[in-house]
Coordinates of C-alpha atoms in Angstrom, one line a residue:
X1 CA 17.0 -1.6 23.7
X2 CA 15.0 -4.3 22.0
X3 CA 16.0 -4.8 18.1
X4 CA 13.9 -3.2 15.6
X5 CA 11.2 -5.5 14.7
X6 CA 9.4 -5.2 11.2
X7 CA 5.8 -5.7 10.5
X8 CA 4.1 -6.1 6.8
X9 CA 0.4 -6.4 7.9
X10 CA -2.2 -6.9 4.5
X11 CA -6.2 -6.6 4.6
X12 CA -8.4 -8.1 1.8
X13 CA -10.1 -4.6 0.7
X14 CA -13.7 -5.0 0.0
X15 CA -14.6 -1.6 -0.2
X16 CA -13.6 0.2 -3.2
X17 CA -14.5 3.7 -4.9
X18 CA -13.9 5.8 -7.5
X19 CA -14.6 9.1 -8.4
X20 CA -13.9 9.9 -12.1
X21 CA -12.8 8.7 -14.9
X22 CA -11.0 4.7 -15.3
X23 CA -13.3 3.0 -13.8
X24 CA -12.9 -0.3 -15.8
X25 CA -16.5 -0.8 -17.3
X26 CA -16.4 -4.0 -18.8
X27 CA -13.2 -5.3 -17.5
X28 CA -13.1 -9.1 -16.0
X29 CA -11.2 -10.3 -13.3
X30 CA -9.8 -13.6 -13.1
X31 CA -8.4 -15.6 -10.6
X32 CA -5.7 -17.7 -11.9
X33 CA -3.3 -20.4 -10.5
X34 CA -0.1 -21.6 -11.8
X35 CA 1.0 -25.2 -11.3
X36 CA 4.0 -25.1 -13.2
X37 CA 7.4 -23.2 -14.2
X38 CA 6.6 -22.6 -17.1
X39 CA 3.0 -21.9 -16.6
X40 CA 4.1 -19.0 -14.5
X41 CA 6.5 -17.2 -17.1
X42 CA 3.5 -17.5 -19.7
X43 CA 1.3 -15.4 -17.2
X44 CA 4.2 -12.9 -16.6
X45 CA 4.5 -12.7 -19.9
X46 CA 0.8 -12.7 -20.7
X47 CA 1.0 -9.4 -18.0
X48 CA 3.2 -7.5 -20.3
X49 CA 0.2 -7.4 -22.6
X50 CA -1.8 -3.8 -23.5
X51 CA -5.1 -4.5 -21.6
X52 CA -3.7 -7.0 -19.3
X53 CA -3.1 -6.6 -15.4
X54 CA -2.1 -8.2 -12.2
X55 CA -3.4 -6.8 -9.3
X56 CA -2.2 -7.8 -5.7
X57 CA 1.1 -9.9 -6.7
X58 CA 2.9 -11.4 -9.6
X59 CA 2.0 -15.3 -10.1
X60 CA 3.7 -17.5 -8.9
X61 CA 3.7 -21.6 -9.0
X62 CA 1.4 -22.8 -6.6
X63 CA -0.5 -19.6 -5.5
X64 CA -3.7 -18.0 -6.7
X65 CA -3.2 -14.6 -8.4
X66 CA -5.6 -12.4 -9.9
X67 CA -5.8 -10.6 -13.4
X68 CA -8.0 -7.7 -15.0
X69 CA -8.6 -7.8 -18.6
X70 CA -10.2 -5.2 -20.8
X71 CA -13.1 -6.4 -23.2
X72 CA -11.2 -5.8 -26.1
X73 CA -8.7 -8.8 -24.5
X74 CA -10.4 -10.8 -22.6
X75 CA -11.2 -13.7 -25.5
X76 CA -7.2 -13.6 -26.1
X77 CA -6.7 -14.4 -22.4
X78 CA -8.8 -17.1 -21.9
X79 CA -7.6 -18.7 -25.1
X80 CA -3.9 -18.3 -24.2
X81 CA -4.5 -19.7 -20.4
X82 CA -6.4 -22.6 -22.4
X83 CA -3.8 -23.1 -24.7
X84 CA -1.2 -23.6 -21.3
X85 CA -3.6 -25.6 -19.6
X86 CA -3.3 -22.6 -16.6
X87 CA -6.2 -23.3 -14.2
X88 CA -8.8 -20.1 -14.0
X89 CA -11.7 -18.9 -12.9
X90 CA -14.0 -15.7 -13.9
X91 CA -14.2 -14.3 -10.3
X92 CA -15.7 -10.8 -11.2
X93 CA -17.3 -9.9 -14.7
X94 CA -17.1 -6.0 -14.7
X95 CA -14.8 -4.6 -12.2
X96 CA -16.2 -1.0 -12.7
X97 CA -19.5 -1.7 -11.9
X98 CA -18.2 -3.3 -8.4
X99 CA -16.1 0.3 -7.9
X100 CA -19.5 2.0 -8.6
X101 CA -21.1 0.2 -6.0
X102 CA -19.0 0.8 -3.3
X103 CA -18.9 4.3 -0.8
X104 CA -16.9 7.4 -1.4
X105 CA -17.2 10.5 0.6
X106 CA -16.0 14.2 1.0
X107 CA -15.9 15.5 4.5
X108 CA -13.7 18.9 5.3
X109 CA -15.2 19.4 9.0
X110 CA -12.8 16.7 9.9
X111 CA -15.6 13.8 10.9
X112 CA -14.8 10.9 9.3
X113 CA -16.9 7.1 9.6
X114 CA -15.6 3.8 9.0
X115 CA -17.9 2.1 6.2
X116 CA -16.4 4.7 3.2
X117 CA -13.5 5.7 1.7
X118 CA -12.4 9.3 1.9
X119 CA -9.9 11.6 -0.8
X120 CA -7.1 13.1 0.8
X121 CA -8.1 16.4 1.5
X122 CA -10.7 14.8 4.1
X123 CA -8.2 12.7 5.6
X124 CA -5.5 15.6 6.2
X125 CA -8.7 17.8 7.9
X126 CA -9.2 14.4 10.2
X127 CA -5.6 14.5 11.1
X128 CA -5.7 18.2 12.0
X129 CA -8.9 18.4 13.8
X130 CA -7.7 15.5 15.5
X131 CA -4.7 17.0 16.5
X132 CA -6.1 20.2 18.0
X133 CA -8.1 18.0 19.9
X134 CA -5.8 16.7 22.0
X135 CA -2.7 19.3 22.0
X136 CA -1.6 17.5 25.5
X137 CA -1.0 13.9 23.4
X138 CA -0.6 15.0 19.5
X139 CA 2.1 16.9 17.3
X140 CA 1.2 17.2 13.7
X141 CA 4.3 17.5 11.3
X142 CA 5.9 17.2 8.2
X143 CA 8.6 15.3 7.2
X144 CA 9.2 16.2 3.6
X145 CA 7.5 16.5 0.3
X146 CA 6.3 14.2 -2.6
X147 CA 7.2 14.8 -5.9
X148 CA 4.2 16.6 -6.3
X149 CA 4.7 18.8 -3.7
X150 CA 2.1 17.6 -1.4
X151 CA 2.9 17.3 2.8
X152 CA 4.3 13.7 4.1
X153 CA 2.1 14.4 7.1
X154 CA 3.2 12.5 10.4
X155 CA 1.0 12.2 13.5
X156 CA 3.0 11.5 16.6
X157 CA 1.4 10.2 19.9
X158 CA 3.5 11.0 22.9
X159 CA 1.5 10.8 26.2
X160 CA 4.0 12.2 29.0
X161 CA 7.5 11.4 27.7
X162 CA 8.9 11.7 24.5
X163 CA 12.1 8.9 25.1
X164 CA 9.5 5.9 25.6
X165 CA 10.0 3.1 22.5
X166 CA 8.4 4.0 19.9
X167 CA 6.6 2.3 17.4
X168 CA 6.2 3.5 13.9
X169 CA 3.2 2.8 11.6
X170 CA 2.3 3.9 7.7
X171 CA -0.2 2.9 5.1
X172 CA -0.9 3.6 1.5
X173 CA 2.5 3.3 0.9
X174 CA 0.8 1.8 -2.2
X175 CA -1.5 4.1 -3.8
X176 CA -4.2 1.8 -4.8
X177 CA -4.4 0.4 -1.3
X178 CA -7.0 2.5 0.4
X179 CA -8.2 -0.1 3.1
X180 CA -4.3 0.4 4.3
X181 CA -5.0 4.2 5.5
X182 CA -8.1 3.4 6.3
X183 CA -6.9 1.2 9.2
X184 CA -4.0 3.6 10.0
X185 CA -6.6 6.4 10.6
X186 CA -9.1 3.8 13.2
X187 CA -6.0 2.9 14.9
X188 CA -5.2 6.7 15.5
X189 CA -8.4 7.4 16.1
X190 CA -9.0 4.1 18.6
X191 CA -6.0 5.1 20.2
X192 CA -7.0 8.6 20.9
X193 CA -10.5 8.2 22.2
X194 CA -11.4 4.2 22.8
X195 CA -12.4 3.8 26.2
X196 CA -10.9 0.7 26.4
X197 CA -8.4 0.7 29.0
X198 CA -6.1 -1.9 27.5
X199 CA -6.2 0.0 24.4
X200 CA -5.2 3.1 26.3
X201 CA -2.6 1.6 28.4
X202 CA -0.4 0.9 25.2
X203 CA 0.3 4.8 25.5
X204 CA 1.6 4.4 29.3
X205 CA 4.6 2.4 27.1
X206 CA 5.2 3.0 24.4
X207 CA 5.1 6.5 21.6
X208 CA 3.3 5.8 18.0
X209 CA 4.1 8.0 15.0
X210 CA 2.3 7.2 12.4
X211 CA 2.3 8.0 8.7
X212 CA -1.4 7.5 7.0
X213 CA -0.5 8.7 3.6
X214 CA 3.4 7.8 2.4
X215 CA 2.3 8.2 -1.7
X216 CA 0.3 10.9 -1.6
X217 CA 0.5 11.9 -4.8
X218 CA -0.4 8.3 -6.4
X219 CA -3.0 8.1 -3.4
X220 CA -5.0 11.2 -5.2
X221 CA -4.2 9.9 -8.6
X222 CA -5.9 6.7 -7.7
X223 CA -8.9 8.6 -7.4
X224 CA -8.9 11.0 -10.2
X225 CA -7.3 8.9 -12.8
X226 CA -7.3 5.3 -12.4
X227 CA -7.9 3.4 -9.9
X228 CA -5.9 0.5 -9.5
X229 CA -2.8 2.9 -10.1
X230 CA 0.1 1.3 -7.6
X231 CA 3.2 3.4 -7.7
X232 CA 4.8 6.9 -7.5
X233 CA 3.8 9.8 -9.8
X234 CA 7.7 10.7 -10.3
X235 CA 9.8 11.3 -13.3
X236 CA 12.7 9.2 -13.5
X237 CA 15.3 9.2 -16.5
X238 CA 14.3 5.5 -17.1
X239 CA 10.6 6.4 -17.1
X240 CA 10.6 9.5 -19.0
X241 CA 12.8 7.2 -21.8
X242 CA 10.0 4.9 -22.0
X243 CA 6.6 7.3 -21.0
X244 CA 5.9 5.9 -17.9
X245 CA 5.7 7.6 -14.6
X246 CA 6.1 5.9 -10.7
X247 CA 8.3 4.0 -8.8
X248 CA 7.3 1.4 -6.6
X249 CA 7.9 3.2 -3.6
X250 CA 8.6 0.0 -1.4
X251 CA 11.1 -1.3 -3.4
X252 CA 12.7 2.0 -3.8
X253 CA 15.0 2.2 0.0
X254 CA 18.0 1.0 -0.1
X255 CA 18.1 -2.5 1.8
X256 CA 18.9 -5.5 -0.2
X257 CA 17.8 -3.4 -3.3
X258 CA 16.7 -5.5 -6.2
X259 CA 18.0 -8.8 -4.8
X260 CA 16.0 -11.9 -5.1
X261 CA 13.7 -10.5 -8.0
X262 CA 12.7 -8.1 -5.1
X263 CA 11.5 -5.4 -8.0
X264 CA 11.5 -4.8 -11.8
X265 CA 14.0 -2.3 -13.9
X266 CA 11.2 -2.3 -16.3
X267 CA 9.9 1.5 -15.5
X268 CA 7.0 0.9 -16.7
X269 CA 6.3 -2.8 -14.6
X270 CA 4.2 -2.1 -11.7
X271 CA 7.1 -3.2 -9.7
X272 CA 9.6 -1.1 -10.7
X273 CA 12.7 -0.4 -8.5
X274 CA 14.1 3.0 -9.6
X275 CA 17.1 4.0 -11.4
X276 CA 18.6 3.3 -8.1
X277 CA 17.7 3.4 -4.6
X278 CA 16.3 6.8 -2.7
X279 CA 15.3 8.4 -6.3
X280 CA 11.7 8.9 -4.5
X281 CA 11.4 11.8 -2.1
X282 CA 8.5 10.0 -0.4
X283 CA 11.3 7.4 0.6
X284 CA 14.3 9.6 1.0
X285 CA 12.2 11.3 3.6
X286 CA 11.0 8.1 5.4
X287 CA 14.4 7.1 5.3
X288 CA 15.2 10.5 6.8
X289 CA 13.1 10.8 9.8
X290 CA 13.8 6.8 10.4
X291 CA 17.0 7.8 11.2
X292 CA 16.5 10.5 13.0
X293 CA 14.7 8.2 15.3
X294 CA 17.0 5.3 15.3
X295 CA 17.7 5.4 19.1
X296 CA 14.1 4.8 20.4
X297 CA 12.6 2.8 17.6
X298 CA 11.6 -0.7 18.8
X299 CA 9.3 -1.7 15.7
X300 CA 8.4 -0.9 12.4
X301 CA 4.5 -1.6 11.0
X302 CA 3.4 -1.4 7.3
X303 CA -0.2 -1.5 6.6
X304 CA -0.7 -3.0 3.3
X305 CA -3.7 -4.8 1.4
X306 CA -5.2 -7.7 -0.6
X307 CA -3.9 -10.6 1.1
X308 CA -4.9 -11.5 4.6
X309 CA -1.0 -12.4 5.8
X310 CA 1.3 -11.1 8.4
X311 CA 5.1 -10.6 7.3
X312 CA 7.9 -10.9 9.3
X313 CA 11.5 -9.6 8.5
X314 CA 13.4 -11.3 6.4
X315 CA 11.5 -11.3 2.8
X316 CA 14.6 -11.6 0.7
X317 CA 15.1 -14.8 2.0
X318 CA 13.9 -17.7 4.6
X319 CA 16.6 -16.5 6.8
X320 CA 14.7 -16.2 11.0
X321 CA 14.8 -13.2 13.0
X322 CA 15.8 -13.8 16.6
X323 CA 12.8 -12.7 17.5
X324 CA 11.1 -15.0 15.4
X325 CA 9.5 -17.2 17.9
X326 CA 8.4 -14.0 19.6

């Protein structure tokens, strides 16, 4: 058996949607780029700040990040980035009005199109009407519970036999990261009934289960609530201490936890690691069924979003894979 390889796939999203209530009217977003050490601990700094947001990555020296500021902080911003000579540039003027613009749909009949974004209710009726479409390739399970309550649904594609290698995919592990389901549901669905036959061959080999929603409950807050809302809806002892709610879900399972500034123990930093590792039942139960498929798992594929990049096991360190040339 092959080792377990690891795959961290992200998408630029350029769709976006909204259907209530923070939808950032006003707000700027600004793309800035750190030369310096100390350039980059004033903009971490600058992110503790009411009003103040990264989205898509904490700076760092050398690389372009991007920053939402309200209009009741946006003069402060530009001054302080003046004041530490931090190149930046105005790359959007009013985030809301770009979430306006873009398509949001409702569909509980289970048909679903590629050019919107759909709530979670829509997506689960996909997944089902899916399923019962083809009962000789798909099973539609559980494998545990959110916080909130809500089904960890897991779709599981097993033409013929069920001991082929299999090769597991989720998405939206991130809540804000829509385009990441998105994908996970057109490659279910270009699996299932593309009539391309090298497409369709991948099925002769090899098993996919796939996970389309692993934060549910941030997923639907995302909509509701705010948009650009990243972690967990849990209730930690740190986060309850200091009012916030969520975990970072993805830095949450216990491998190399917290190592290499690999998370935050702020609770309320969007990068926060837990109290400890496995206090998210969206992870415990990943985790879980992982395990429980140990034996025939041959890879491992994360659908994330923002940056176009392909990640490769390890990301604590520089260390190569042996299958790195692979």
């Amino acid at each position: 058996m092959l080792p377990i390889v690891g795959l961290t796939v992200g998408f630029i999203s350029t769709l976006i949607g909204l259907t209530t209530s923070a939808m950032y009217d006003g707000h700027s977003m600004l793309r800035v780029t750190p030369q310096t050490k100390r350039q980059e601990d004033h903009l971490r700094d600058l992110g503790k700040h009411q009003g103040v947001s990264f989205i898509g990555g904490d700076p760092l020296v050398g690389d372009h990040s991007h920053v939402i500021a309200s209009p009741q902080v946006l003069d402060f911003v530009l001054e302080s980035l003046k004041k530490f000579e931090t190149e930046h540039l105005l790359t959007n003027p009013d985030v809301g009005r770009s979430i306006r613009s873009q398509k949001f749909r409702t569909r509980m009949n289970g048909d679903i199109s590629w050019d919107a974004y759909y709530d979670l209710d829509s997506i689960n009726q996909y997944l089902t009407v899916q399923s019962v479409g083809h009962p000789d390739l798909v099973t539609l399970t559980t494998i545990g519970k959110s916080f909130e309550g809500r089904d960890l649904l897991l779709f599981k594609i097993n033409k013929g036999s069920t001991t082929k290698p299999i090769i597991w995919i989720d998405s939206n592990i991130h809540a804000r990261e829509w385009i990441s389901s998105a994908v996970g549901l057109y490659l279910i669905d270009q699996l299932l009934n593309s009539p391309d036959i090298e497409i369709q061959a991948y099925l002769d080999d090899f098993n996919f289960h796939v996970l389309p929603m692993a934060n549910p409950d941030g997923f639907v807050f995302s909509h509701l609530t705010d948009r650009f809302w990243r972690k967990t809806r849990s209730n930690t002892s740190a986060t309850a201490i200091n009012g916030c709610r969520g975990v970072d879900p993805n830095r949450n399972f216990d491998a190399y936890w917290l190592e290499n500034d690999g998370g935050s123990k702020d609770p309320c930093d969007l990068y926060f690691a837990g109290d400890a590792v496995f206090t998210e039942f969206e992870c415990i139960a990943i985790a879980q069924y992982l395990d429980s498929i140990r034996a025939n798992l041959i890879a491992y594929i994360s659908l994330h979003s923002w940056g176009q990049n392909v990640l490769i096991p390890t990301g604590r360190d520089s260390t190569q894979i042996p299958e790195y040339n692979e």
